[in-house]
Each structure stands twice: as structure tokens, then as C-alpha cells.
PDB file of C-alpha atoms in Angstrom:
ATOM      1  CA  UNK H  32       0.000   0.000   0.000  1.00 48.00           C
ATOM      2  CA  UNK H  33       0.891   3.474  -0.653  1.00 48.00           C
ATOM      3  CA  UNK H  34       0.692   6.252   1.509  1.00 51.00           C
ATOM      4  CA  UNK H  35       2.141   9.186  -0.429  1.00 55.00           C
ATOM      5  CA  UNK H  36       1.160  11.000  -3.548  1.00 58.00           C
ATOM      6  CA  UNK H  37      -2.344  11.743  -4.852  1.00 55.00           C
ATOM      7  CA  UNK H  38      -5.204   9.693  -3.371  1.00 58.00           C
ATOM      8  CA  UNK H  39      -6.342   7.052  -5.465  1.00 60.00           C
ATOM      9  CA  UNK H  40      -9.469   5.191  -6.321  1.00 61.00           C
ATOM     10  CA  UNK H  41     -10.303   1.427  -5.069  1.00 61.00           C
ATOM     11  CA  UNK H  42      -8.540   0.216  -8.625  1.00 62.00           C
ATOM     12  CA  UNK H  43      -5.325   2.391  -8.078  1.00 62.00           C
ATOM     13  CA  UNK H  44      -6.329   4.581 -10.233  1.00 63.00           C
ATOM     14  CA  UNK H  45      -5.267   8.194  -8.825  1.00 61.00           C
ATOM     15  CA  UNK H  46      -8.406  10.414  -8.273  1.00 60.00           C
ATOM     16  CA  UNK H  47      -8.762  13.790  -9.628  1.00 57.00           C
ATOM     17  CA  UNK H  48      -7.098  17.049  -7.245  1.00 54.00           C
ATOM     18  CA  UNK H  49      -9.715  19.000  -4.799  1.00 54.00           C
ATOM     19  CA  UNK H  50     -10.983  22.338  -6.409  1.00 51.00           C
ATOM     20  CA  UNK H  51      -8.513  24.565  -4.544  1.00 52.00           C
ATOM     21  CA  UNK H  52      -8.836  28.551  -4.680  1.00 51.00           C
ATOM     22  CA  UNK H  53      -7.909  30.311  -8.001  1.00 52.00           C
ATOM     23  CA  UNK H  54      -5.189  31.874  -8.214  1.00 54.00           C
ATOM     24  CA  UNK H  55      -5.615  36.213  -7.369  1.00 52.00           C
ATOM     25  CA  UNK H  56      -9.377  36.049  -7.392  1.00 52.00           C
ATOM     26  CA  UNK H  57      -9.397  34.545  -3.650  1.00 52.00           C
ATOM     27  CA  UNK H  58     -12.943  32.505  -5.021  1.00 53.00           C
ATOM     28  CA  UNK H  59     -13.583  29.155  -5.514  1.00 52.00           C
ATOM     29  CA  UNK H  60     -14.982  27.737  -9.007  1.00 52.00           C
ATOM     30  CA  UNK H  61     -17.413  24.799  -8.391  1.00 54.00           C
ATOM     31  CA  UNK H  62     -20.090  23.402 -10.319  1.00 56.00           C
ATOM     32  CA  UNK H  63     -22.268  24.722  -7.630  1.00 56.00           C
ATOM     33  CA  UNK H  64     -21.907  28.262  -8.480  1.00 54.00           C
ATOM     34  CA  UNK H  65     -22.592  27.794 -11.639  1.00 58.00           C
ATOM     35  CA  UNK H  66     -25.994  27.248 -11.179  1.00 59.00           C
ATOM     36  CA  UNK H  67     -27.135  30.554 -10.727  1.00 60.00           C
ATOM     37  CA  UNK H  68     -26.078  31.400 -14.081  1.00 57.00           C
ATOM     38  CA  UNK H  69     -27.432  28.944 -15.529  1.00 57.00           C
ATOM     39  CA  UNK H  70     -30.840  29.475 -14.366  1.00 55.00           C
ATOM     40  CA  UNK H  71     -30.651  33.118 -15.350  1.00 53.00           C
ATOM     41  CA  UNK H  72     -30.027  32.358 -18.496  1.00 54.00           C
ATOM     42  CA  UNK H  73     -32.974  29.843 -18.977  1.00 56.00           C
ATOM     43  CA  UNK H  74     -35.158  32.208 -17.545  1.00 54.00           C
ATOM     44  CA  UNK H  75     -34.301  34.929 -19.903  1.00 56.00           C
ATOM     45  CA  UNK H  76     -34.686  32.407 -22.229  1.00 51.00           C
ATOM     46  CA  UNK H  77     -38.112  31.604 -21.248  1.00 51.00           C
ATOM     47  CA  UNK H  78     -39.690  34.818 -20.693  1.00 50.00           C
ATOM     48  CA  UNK H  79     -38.552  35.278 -24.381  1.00 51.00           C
ATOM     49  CA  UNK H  80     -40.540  32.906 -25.743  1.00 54.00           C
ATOM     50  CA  UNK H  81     -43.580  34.382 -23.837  1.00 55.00           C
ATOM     51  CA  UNK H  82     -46.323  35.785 -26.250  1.00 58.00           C
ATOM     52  CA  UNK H  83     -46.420  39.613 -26.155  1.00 62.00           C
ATOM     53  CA  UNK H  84     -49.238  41.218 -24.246  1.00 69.00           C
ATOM     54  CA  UNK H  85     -52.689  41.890 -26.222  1.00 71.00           C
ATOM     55  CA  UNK H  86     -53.496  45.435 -26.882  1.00 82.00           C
ATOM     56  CA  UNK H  87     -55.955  47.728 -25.374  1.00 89.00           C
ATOM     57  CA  UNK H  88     -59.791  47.094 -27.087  1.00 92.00           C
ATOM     58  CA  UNK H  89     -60.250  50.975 -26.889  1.00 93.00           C
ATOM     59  CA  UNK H  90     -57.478  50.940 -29.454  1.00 95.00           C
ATOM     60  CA  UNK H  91     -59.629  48.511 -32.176  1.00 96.00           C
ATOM     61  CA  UNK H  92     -62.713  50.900 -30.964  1.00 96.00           C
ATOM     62  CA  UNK H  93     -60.667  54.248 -32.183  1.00 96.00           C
ATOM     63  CA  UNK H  94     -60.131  52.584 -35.530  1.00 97.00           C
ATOM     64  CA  UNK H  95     -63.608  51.970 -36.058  1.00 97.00           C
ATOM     65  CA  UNK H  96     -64.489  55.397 -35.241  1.00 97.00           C
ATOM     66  CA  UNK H  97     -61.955  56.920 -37.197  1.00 98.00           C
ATOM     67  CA  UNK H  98     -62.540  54.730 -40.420  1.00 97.00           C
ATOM     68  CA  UNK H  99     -66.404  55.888 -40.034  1.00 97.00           C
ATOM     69  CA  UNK H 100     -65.530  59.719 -39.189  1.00 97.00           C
ATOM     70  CA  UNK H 101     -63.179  59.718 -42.601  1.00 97.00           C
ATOM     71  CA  UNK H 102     -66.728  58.147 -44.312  1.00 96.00           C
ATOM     72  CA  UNK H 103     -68.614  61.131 -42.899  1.00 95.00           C
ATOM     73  CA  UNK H 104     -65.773  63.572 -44.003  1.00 94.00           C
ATOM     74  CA  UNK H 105     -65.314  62.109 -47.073  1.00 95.00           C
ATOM     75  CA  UNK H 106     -61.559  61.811 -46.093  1.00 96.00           C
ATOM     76  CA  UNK H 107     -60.429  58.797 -48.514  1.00 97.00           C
ATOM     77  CA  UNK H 108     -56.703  59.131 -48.064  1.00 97.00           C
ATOM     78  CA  UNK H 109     -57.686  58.967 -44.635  1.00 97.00           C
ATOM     79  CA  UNK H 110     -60.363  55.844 -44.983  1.00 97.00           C
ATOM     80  CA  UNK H 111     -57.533  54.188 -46.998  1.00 97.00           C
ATOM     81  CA  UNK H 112     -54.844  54.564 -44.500  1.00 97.00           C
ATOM     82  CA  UNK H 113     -56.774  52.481 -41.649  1.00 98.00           C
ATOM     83  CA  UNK H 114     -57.469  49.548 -43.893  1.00 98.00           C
ATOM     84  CA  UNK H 115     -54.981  46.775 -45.061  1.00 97.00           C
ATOM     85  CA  UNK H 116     -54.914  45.475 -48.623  1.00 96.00           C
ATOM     86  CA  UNK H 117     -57.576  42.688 -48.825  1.00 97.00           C
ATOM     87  CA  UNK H 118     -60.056  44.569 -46.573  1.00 98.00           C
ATOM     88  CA  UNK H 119     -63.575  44.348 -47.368  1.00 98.00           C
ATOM     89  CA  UNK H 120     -67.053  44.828 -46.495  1.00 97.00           C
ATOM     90  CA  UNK H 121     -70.112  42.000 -46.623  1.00 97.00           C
ATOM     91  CA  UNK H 122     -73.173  44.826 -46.443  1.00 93.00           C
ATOM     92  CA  UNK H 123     -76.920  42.996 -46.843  1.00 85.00           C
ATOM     93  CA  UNK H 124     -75.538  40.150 -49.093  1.00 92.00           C
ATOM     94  CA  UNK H 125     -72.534  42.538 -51.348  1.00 95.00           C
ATOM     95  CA  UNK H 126     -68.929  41.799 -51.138  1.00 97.00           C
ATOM     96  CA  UNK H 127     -67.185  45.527 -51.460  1.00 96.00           C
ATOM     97  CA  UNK H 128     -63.881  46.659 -51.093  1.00 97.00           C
ATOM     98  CA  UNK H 129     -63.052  50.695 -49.977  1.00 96.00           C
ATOM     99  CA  UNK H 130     -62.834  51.722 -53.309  1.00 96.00           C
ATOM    100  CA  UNK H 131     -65.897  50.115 -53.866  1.00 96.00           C
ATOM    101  CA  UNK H 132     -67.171  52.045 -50.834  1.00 95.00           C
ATOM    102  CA  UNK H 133     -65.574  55.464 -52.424  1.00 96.00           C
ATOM    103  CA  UNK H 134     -67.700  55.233 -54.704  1.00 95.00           C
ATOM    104  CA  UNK H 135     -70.794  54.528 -53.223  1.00 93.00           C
ATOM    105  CA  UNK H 136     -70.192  57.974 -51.170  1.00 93.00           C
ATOM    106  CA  UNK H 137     -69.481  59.850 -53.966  1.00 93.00           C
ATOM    107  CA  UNK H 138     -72.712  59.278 -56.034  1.00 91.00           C
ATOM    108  CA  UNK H 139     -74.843  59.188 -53.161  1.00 91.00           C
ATOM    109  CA  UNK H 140     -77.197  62.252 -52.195  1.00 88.00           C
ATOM    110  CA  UNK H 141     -76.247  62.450 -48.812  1.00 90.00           C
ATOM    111  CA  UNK H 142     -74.496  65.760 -47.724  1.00 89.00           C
ATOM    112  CA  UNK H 143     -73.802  64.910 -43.936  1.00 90.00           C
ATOM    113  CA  UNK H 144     -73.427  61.516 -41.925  1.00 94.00           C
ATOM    114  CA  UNK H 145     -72.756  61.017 -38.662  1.00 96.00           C
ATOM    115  CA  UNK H 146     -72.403  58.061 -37.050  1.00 97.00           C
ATOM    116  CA  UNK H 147     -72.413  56.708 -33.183  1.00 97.00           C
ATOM    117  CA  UNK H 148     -71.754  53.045 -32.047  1.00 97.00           C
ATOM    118  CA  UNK H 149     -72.494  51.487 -28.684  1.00 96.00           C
ATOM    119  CA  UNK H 150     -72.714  47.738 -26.960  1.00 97.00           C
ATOM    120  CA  UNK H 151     -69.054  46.732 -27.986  1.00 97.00           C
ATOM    121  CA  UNK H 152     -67.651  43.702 -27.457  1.00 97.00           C
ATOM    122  CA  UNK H 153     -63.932  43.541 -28.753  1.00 97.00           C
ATOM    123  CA  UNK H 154     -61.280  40.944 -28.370  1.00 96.00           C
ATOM    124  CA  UNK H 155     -57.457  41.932 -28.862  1.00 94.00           C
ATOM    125  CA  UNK H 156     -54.009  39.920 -28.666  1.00 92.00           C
ATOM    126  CA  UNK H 157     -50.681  40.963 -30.063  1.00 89.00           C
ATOM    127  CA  UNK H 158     -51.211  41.288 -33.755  1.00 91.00           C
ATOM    128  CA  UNK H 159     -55.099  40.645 -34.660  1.00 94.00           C
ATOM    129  CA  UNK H 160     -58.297  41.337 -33.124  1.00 97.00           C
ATOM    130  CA  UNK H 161     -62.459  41.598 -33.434  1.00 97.00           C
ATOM    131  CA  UNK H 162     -65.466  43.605 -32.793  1.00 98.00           C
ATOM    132  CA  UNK H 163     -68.982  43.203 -32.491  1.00 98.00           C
ATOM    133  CA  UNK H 164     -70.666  46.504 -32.315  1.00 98.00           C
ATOM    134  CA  UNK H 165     -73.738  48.597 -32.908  1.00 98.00           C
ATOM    135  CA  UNK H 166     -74.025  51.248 -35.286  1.00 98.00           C
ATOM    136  CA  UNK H 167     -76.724  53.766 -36.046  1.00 98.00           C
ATOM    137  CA  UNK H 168     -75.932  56.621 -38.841  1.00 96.00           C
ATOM    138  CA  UNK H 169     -78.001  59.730 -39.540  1.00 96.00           C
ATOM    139  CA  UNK H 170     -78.313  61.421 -42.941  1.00 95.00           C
ATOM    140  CA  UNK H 171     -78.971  64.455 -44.386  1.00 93.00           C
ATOM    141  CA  UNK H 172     -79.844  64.709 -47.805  1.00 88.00           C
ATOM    142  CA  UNK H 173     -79.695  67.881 -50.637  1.00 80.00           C
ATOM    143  CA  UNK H 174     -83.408  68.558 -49.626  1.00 78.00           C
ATOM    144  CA  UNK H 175     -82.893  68.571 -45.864  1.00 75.00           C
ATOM    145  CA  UNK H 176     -84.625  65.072 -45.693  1.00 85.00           C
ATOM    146  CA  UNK H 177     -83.680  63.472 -42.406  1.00 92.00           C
ATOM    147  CA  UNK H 178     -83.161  60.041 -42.566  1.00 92.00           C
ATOM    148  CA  UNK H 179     -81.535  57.138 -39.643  1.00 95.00           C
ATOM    149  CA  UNK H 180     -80.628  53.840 -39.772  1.00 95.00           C
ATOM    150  CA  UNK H 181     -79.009  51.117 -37.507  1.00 97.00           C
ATOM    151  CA  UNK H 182     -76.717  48.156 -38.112  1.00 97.00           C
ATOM    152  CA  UNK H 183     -75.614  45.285 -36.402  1.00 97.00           C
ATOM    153  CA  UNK H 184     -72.041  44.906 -37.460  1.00 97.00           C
ATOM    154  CA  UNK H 185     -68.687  43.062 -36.952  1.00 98.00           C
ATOM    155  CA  UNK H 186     -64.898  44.060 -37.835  1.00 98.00           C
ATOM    156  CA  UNK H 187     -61.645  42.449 -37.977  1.00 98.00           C
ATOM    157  CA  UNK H 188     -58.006  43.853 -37.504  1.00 97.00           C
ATOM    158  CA  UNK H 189     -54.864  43.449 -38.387  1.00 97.00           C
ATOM    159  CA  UNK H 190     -51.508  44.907 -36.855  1.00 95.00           C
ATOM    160  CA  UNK H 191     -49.566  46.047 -39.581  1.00 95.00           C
ATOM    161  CA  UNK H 192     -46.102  47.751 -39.421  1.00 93.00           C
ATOM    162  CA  UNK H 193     -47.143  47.908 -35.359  1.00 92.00           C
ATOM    163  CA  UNK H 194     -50.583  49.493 -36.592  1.00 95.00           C
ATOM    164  CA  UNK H 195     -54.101  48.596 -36.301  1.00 97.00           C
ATOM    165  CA  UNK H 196     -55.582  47.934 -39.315  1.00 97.00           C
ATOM    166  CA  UNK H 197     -59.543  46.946 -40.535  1.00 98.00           C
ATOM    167  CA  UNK H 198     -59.320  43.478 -42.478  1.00 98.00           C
ATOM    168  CA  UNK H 199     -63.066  43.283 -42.271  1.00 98.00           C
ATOM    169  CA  UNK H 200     -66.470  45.007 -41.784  1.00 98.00           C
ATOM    170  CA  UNK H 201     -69.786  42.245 -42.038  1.00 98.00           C
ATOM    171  CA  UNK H 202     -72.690  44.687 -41.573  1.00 96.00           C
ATOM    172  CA  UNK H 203     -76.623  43.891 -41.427  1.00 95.00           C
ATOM    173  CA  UNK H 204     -79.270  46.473 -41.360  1.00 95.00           C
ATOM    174  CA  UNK H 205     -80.988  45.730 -38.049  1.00 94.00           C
ATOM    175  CA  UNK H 206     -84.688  45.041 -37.943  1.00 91.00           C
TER     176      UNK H 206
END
């Protein structure tokens, strides 16, 4: 038996040197304190892969009021600009798209429209969202004729270039 030199296993094989203190740094490098790393890492890892936090619904609600006030101002540029490129609109059994719409508006008789909404219901995540909604328009005419009517209507969105966009308006005429 040997009693000098570096320990060694059951088989005589020599075992490996205890972790002694680095040199100048005064710490000790174990396995242990690498841990802590480690899990940092993963967890920056993991709240990475989280999905990003939905929007606020009052943002899908401001694009549906702003794509109808640009309708009552006759503001296409503007009507345009809130809408991505397949958007369109089911109305009472039609398939339209916004230039479609355009020029409904321009060979209509109405002179004024305004428009109010109420009983939303919206649902938002990260990059798409919906709306159920009411909508009820007033018109005035060349004459002065008065004339109101209500839908029951429905919108899609789309977050494009970290904007809201309208993919899709289904609207009914309510009974």
C-alpha cells in the first residue's frame, strides 16, 4: 500500500485534485456556483418565448371610429390609410372593397353623416383582433330630408407595421 502521492481510487487509479482557490481572485470555481447562471439564463430564455401582451380594445374601438368619421368627411386618403390590402365589407348580401365604398359615397345624395356606435364587445391579442358593435348613422340629404338607420355589425383587424388595421367590416341592417 501506498501512503504518499495523490489519493487514489479502489482500482489504483489516482483520483482527480480537490478544487482549490484560483489563483488572485481569492474565489472558488465549483459546479455549484454555476448554477445561478445557468438558471438566469434559462429564464431569460423563457420569458422570451412568452407571447407579447394583447393590446388595449379601446385601441380597435378608435379605428372603427376613425374609419367611419373619414366616411362622414369624405376623407379617402384617410379611410384608406386604416385599412390593409384585402379589406372588405359583406353589407346585406354585397362583397365591397373601400374603393368600392368610395364610390358609393361619392354618387350618393347624402351631404352629412354622422355616425355613433355602442354595446361593444372587442377581443385583442398581439397582432389581430375583433369587434362586435352597434351602429346607427343619420343622414342628411340635398333637400334637408332626415333620414336614420341602424346596423348590427362586426370588424376584424390586423396589426400592420405595429398598426391597427380593418381586415373586415360584415354589416346587417338591423330590424
Amino acid at each position: 500500500m501506498r501512503l504518499t502521492g495523490a489519493p487514489r481510487g479502489p482500482k489504483g487509479r489516482r483520483l482527480a485534485p480537490a478544487l482549490k482557490p484560483s489563483a488572485g481572485a481569492g474565489k472558488m470555481s465549483t459546479p455549484s456556483m454555476k448554477i445561478p447562471l445557468v438558471a438566469l439564463v434559462l429564464a431569460g430564455a423563457a420569458s422570451a418565448c412568452q407571447p407579447s401582451r394583447p393590446d388595449s380594445p379601446d385601441k380597435l374601438k378608435a379605428v372603427i371610429v376613425a374609419y367611419f368619421d373619414c366616411i362622414s368627411r369624405k376623407d379617402f386618403a384617410g379611410m384608406r390609410s386604416l385599412i390593409t390590402d384585402e379589406f372588405i365589407i359583406y353589407e346585406n348580401g354585397k362583397v365591397i372593397n373601400n374603393e368600392d365604398l368610395i364610390a358609393i359615397i361619392n354618387g350618393s345624395p347624402i351631404t352629412r353623416a354622422d355616425y355613433s356606435f355602442g354595446d361593444f364587445r372587442i377581443n385583442v391579442d398581439s397582432s389581430s383582433g375583433s369587434v362586435i358593435y352597434l351602429n346607427h348613422g343619420k343622414f342628411m340629404t340635398g333637400d334637408a330630408g332626415l333620414m336614420t338607420r341602424d346596423w348590427l355589425e362586426s370588424a376584424t383587424f390586423k396589426k400592420v407595421g405595429g398598426e391597427w388595421k380593418l381586415d373586415f367590416i360584415h354589416s346587417t341592417v338591423k330590424k
